[in-house]
Short mmCIF file of C-alpha atoms in Angstrom, two decimals:
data_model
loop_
_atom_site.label_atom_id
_atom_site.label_comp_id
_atom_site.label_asym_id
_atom_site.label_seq_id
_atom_site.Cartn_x
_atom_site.Cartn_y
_atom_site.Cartn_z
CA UNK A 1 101.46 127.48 40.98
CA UNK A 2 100.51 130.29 43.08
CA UNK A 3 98.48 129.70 46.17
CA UNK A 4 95.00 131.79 46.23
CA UNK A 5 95.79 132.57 50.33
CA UNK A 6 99.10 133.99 49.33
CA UNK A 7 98.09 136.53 46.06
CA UNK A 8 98.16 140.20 46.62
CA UNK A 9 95.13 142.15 46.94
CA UNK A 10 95.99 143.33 43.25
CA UNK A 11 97.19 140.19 41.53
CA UNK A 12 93.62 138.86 43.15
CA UNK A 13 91.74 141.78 41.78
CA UNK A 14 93.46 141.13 38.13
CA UNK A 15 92.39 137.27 38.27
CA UNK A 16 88.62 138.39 39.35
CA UNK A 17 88.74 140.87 36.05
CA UNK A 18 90.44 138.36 33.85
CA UNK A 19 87.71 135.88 34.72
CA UNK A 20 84.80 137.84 34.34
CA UNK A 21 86.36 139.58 31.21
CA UNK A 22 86.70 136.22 29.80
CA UNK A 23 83.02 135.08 30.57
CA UNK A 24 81.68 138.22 29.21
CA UNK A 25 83.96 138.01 25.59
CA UNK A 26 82.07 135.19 25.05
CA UNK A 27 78.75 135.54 26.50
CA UNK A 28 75.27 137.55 24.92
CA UNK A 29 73.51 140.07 27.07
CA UNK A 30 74.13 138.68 30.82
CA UNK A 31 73.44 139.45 34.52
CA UNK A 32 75.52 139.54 37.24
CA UNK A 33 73.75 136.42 38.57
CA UNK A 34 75.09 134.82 35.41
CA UNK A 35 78.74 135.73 36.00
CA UNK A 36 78.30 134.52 39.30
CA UNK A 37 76.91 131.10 38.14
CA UNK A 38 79.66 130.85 35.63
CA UNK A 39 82.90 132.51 37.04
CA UNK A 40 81.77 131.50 41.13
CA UNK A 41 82.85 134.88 42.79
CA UNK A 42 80.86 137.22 45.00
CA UNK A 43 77.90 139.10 44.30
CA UNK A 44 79.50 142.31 45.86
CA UNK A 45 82.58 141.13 43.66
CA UNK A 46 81.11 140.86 40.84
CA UNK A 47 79.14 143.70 40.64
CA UNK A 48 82.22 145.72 41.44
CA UNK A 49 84.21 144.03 38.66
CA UNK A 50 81.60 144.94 36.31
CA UNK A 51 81.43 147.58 36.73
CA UNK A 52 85.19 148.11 36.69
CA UNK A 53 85.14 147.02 32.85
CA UNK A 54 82.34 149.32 31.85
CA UNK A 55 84.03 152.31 33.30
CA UNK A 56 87.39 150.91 31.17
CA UNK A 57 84.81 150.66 27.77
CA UNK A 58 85.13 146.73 27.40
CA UNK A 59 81.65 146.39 28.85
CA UNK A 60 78.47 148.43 28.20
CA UNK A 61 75.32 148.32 30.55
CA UNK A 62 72.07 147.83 28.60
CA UNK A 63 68.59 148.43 29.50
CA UNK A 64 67.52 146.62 32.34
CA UNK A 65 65.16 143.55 32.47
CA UNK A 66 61.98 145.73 32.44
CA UNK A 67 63.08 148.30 29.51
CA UNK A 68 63.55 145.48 27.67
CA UNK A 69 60.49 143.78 28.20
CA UNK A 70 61.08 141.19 30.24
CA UNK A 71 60.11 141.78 33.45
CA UNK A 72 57.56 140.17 35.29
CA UNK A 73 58.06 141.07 39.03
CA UNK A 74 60.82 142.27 41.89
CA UNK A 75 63.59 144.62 41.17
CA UNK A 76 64.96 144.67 38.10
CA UNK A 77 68.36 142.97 37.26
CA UNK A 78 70.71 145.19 35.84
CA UNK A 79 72.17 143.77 32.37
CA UNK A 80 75.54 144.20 30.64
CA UNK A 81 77.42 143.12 27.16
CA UNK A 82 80.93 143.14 25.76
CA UNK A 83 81.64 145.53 23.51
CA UNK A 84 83.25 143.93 20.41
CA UNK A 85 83.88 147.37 19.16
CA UNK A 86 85.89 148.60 22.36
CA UNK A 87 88.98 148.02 19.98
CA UNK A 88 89.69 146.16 16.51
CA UNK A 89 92.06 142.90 15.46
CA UNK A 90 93.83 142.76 11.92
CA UNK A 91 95.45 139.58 10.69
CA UNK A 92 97.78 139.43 7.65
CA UNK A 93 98.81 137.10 5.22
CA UNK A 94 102.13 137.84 4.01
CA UNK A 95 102.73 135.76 1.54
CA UNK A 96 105.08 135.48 -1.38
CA UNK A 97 103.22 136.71 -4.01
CA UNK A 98 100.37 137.96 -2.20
CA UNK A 99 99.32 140.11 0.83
CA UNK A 100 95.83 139.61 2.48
CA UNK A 101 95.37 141.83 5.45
CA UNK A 102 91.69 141.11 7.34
CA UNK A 103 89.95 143.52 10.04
CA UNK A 104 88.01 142.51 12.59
CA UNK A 105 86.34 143.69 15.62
CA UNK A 106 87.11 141.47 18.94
CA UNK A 107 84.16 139.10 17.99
CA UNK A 108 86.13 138.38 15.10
CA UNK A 109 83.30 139.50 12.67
CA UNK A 110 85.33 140.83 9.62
CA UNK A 111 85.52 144.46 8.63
CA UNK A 112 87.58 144.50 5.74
CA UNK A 113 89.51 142.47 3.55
CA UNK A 114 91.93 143.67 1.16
CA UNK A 115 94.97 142.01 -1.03
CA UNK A 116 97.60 142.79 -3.02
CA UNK A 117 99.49 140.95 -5.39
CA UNK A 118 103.29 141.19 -5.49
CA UNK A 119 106.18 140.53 -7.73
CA UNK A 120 107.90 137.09 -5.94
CA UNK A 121 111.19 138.21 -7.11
CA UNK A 122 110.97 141.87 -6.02
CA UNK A 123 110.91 140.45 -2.25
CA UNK A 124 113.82 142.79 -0.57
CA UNK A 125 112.73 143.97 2.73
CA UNK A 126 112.11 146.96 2.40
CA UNK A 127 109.50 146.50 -0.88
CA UNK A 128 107.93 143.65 1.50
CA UNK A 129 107.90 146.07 4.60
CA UNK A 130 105.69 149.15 2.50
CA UNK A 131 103.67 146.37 0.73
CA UNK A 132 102.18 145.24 3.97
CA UNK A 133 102.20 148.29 6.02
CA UNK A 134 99.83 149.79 2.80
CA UNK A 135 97.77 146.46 2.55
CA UNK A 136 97.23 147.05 5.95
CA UNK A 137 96.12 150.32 5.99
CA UNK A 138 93.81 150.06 2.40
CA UNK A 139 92.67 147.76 4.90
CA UNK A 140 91.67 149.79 7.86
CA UNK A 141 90.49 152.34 5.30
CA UNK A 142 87.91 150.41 4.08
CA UNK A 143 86.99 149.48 8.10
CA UNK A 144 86.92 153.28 8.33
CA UNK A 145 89.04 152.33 10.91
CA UNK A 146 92.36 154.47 12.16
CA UNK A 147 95.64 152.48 13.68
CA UNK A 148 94.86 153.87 16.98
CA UNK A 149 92.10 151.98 17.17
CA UNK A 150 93.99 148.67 16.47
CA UNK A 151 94.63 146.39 19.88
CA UNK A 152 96.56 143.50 18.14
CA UNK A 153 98.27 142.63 14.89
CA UNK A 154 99.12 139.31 13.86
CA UNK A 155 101.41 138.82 10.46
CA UNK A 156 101.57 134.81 8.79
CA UNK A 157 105.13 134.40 6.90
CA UNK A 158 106.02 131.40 4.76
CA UNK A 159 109.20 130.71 6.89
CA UNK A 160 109.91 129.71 10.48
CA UNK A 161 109.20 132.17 13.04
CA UNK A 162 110.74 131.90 16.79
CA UNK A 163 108.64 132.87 20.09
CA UNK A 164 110.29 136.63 19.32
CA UNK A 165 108.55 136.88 16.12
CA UNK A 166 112.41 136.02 14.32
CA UNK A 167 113.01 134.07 11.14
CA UNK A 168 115.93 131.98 11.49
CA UNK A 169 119.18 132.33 8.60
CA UNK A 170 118.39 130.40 5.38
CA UNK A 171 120.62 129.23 3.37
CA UNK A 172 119.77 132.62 0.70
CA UNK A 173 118.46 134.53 3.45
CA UNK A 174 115.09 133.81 2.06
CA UNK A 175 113.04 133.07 5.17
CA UNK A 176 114.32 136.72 6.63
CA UNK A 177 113.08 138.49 3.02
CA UNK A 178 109.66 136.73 3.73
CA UNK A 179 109.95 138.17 7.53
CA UNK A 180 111.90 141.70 7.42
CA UNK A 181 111.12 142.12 11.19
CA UNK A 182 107.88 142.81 10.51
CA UNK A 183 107.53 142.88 14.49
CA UNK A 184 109.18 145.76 14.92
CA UNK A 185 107.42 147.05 11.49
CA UNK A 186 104.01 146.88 12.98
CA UNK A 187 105.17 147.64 16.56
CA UNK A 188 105.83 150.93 15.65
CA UNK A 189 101.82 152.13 16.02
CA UNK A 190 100.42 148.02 17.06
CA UNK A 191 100.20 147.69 20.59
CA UNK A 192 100.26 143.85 20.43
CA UNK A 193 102.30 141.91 17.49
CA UNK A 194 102.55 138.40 16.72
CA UNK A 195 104.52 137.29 13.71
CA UNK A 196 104.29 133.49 12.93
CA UNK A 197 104.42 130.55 10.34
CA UNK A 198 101.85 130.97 7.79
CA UNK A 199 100.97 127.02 8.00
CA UNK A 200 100.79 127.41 11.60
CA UNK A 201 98.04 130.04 11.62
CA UNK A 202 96.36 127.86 9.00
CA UNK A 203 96.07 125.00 11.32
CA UNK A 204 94.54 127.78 14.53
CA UNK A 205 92.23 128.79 11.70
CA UNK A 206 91.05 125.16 11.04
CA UNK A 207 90.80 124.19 14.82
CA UNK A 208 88.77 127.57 15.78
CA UNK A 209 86.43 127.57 12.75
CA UNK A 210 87.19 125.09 10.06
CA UNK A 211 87.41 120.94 9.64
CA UNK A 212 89.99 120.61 12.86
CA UNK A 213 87.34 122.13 15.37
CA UNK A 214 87.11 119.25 18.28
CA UNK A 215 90.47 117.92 17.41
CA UNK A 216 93.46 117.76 19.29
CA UNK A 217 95.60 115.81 17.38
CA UNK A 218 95.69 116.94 13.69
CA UNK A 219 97.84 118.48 10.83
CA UNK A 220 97.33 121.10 8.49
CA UNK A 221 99.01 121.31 4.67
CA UNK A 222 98.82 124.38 2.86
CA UNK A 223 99.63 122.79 -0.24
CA UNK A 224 99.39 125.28 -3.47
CA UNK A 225 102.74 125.56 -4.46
CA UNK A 226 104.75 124.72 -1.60
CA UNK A 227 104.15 122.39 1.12
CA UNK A 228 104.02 123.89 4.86
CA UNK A 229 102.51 122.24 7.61
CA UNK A 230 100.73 123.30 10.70
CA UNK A 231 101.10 120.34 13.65
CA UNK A 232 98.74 120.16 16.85
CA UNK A 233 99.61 117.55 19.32
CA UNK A 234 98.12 116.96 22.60
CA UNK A 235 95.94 120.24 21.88
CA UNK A 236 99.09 122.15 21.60
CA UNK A 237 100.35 123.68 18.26
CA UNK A 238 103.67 122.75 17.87
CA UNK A 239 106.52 125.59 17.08
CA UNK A 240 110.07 124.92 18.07
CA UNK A 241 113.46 126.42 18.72
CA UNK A 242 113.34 128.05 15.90
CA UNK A 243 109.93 127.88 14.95
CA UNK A 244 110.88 125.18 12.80
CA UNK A 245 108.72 122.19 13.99
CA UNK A 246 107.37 120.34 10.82
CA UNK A 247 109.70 122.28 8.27
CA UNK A 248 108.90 120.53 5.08
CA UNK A 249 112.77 120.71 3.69
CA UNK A 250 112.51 117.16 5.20
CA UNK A 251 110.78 115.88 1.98
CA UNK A 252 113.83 116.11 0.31
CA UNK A 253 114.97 112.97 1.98
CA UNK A 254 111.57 110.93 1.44
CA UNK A 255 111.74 108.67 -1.74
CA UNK A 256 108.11 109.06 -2.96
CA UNK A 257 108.02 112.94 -2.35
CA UNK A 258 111.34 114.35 -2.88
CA UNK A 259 110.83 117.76 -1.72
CA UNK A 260 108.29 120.28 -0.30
CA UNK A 261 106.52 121.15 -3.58
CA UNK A 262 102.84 121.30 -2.91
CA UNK A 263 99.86 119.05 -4.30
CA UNK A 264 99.06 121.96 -6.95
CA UNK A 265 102.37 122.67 -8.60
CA UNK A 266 102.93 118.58 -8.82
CA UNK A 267 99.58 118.27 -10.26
CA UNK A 268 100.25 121.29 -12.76
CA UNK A 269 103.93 120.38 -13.59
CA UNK A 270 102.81 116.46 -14.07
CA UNK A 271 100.48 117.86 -16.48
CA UNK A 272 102.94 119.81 -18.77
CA UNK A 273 104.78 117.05 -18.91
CA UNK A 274 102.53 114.96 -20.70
CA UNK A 275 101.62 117.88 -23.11
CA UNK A 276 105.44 117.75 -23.75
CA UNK A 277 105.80 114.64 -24.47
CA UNK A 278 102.53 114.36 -26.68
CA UNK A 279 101.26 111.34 -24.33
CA UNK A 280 97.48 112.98 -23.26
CA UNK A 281 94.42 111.10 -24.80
CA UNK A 282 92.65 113.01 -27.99
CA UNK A 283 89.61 113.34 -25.30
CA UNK A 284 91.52 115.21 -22.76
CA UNK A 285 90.70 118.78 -22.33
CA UNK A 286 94.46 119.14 -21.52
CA UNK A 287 95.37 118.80 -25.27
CA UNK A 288 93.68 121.98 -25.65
CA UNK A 289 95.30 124.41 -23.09
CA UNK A 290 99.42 125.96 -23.61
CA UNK A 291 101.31 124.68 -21.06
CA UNK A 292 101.34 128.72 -19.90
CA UNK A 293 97.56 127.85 -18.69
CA UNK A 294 97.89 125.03 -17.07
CA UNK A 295 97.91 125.29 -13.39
CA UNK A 296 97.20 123.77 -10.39
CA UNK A 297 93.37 124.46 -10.28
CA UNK A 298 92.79 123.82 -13.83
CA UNK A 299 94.06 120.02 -13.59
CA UNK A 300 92.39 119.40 -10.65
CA UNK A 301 88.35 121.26 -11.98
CA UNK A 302 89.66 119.07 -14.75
CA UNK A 303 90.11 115.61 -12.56
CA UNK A 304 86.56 116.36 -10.38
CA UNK A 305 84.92 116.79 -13.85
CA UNK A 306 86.12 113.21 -15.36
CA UNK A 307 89.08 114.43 -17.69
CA UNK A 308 90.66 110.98 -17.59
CA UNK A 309 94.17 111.98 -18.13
CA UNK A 310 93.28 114.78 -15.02
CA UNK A 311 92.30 112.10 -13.07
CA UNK A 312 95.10 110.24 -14.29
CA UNK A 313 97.72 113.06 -12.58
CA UNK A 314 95.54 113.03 -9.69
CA UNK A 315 95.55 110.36 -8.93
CA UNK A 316 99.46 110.05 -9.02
CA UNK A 317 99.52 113.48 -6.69
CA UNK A 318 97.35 111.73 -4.19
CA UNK A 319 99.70 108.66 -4.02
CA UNK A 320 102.55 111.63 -2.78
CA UNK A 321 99.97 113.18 -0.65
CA UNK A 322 99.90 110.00 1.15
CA UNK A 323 103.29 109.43 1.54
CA UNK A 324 103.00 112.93 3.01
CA UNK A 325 100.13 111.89 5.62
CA UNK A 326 101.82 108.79 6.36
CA UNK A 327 105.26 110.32 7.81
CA UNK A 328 103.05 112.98 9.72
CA UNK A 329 100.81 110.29 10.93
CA UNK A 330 103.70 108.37 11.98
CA UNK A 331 105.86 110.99 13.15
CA UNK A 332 102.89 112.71 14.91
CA UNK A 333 100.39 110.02 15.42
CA UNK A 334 97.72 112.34 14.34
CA UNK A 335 94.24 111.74 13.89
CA UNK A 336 93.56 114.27 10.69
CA UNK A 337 95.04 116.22 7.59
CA UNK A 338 93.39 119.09 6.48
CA UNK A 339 94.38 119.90 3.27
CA UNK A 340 94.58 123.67 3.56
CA UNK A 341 94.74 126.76 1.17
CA UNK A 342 93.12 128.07 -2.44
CA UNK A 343 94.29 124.37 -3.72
CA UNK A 344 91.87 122.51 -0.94
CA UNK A 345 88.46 123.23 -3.38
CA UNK A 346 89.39 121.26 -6.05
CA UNK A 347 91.32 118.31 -3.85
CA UNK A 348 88.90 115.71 -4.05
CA UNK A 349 90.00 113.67 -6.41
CA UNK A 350 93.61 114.08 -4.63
CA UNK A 351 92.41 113.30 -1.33
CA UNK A 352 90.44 109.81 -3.03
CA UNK A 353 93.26 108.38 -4.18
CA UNK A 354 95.49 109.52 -1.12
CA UNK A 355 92.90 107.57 0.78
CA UNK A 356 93.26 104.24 -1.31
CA UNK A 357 97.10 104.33 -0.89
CA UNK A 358 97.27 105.17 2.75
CA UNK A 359 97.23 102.51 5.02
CA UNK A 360 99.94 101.24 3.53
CA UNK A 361 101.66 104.04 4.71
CA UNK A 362 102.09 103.60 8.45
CA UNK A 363 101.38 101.32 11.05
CA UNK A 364 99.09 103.17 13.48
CA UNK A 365 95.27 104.13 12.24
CA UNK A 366 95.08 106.05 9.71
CA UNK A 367 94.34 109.65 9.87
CA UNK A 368 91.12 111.04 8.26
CA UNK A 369 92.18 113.49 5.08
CA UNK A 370 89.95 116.00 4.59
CA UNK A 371 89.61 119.37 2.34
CA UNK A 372 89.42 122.94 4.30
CA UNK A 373 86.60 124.91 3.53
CA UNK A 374 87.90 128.03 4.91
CA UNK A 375 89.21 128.97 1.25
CA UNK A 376 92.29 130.99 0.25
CA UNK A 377 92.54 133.55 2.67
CA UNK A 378 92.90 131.00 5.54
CA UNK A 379 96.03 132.13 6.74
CA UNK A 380 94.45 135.80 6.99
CA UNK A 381 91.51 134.21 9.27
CA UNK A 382 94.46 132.32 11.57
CA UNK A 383 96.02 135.78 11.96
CA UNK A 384 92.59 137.21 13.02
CA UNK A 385 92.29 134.64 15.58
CA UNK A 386 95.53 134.50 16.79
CA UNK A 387 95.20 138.54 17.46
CA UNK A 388 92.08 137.84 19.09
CA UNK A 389 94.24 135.72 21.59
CA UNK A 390 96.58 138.00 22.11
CA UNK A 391 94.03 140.93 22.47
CA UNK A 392 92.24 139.06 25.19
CA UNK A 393 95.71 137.86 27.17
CA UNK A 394 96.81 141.35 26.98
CA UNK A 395 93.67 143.49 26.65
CA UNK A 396 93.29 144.64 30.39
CA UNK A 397 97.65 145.95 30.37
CA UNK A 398 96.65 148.07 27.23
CA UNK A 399 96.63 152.70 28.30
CA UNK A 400 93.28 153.22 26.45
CA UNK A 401 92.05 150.62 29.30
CA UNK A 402 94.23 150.79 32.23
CA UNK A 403 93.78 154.98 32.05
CA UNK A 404 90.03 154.86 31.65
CA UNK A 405 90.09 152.23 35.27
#
């Protein structure tokens, strides 16, 4: 680390704009007493740095204390905000089969939300690549929003993603179709891109805003069809070499579980076979469905409502899911799973039984299991917040600021 005595006029200015940039992001209508109570520089400091940021457009002076109404005697303090619509964040879900692509201004109050659904097997790059650029810009559309006024992207794949924003080789070249350099995609107009696992902007989504807020130790399942998992450990979200930490492929190998399908397709595929084979009750609403509408959701509405043989497969699911929470606790020694994703509102019944069958699943406590309520477009609200991040590490390098200084 740096010593204080030995920075460069510059590098100290940067630090004194960084920190009151960061108090202000976060702040209401303040003062520069405030800053100075907060951030602990100099009142001639201070007031220069503000002042600094409003002439770059991330800070706007308001009326002062006696235009507003709230003056009672002396001079007048002079009063400032951040600007949450100096620039705007979008966050994308790409997944397989559906793109969600979320605007939002540097507050992180949404914009716009738009989807679009996609044929899973017409996933070549270059169908993937104009899929999201146009999700993204029905998207900004809607904001009334142009590109240029875009500070950071951030793009969720369902595949490994490297600190470059790479997908490793697969063994079909699948997790490179789910990421065809979508960096360099967006990075033609974006001046900040992120690309990264779609289960590991589920689990920033569920520690900034959802059931992992407070936590430090916790993982997150987006569990629909597949199983990925998002893994924080010692307050840090875990990625890898590769971006591969917590790949699920590892279920192959775990009698009990035997691969990475997710707590909705096991629920859904238990239930067909049972229609199958004729073995459902004359009472279950099951009976009554093809095995074309059975899903996921439908079993598990089915299982909350009392549909024994629904509660039945639900109950078997949540045996799995605990096998599941039992190698992450143990691997991990985490203190909660968040079950994660459009499957997580009708996981109740799931997350029960997964309860019941859990402690004999590991040694150390037990983790807590819990259902997200952030809903299906959590990986879409990660994105948001990890371009937030990025947009407020990299805000103050950007030419529509740096020019303006």
């Amino acid at each position: 680390m740096t010593s204080p005595s030995l920075l460069t006029p510059a590098a100290l200015r940067r630090t004194s704009l960084d920190a009151v940039l960061g108090f202000a992001w976060d702040a209401e209508a303040f003062t520069a007493s405030d800053v100075i109570e907060s951030v602990g520089l100099t009142r001639s400091t201070t007031i220069d740095v503000i002042d600094e940021l409003v002439a770059r457009g991330l800070l706007s002076e308001l009326p002062n204390a006696r235009a507003a109404g709230d003056y009672r005697k002396g001079r007048p303090a002079r009063r400032f905000a951040f600007r949450p619509d100096a620039g705007f964040v979008v966050g994308v879900d790409g997944g397989q089969s559906r793109l969600t692509a979320t605007v939002a201004d540097l507050r992180g109050e949404k914009r716009a939300v738009c989807h679009l659904l996609l044929d899973p097997h017409m996933d070549a790059a270059d169908v993937r690549r104009e899929a999201a650029a146009r999700v993204v810009d029905e998207a900004l559309a809607e904001a009334r929003l142009s590109r240029g006024e875009v500070l950071a992207l951030c793009v969720g794949v369902p595949a490994p993603v490297n600190r470059d924003g790479v997908s490793p080789p697969h063994r079909d070249d699948f997790w490179r179709r789910m990421n065809p350099d979508f960096r360099a995609l967006f990075g033609e107009w974006a001046p900040i891109v992120r690309v990264e696992n779609d289960a590991s902007l589920a689990a920033v989504a569920e520690r900034a805003v959802g059931a992992a807020v407070g936590y430090d130790d916790f993982v997150t399942l987006l569990a629909g069809d597949r199983l990925g998992a998002g893994v924080w450990v010692d307050g840090r979200l875990l990625r890898g070499a590769h971006g591969g930490a917590a790949e699920t492929v590892a279920f192959d190998h775990v009698r009990g579980v035997d691969g990475a399908w997710g707590l909705g397709y096991r629920a859904a595929d238990l239930a067909r076979r049972a229609l199958a084979a004729g073995s459902l009750s004359r009472s279950s609403a099951l009976r009554g469905l093809d095995a074309g509408e059975i899903d996921g959701k439908t079993v598990l509405a089915l299982a909350a409502a009392g549909d024994p043989d629904a509660a039945a497969i639900a109950a078997q699911v949540g045996e799995t899911l605990a096998i599941v929470a039992g190698v992450f606790g143990s691997l991990f020694d985490s203190r909660l799973i968040v079950v994660s994703g459009a499957v997580a509102a009708g996981a109740g019944p799931v997350i029960s039984a997964a309860l019941d069958a859990l402690p004999e699943e590991l040694d150390l406590p037990a983790p807590e299991i819990v259902a997200s309520t952030l809903g299906a477009d959590i990986v879409s609200v990660g994105a948001v917040r990890a371009a937030l991040d990025a947009a407020r590490s990299g805000v103050l390098d950007l030419p529509a600021f740096v020019a303006a200084a």
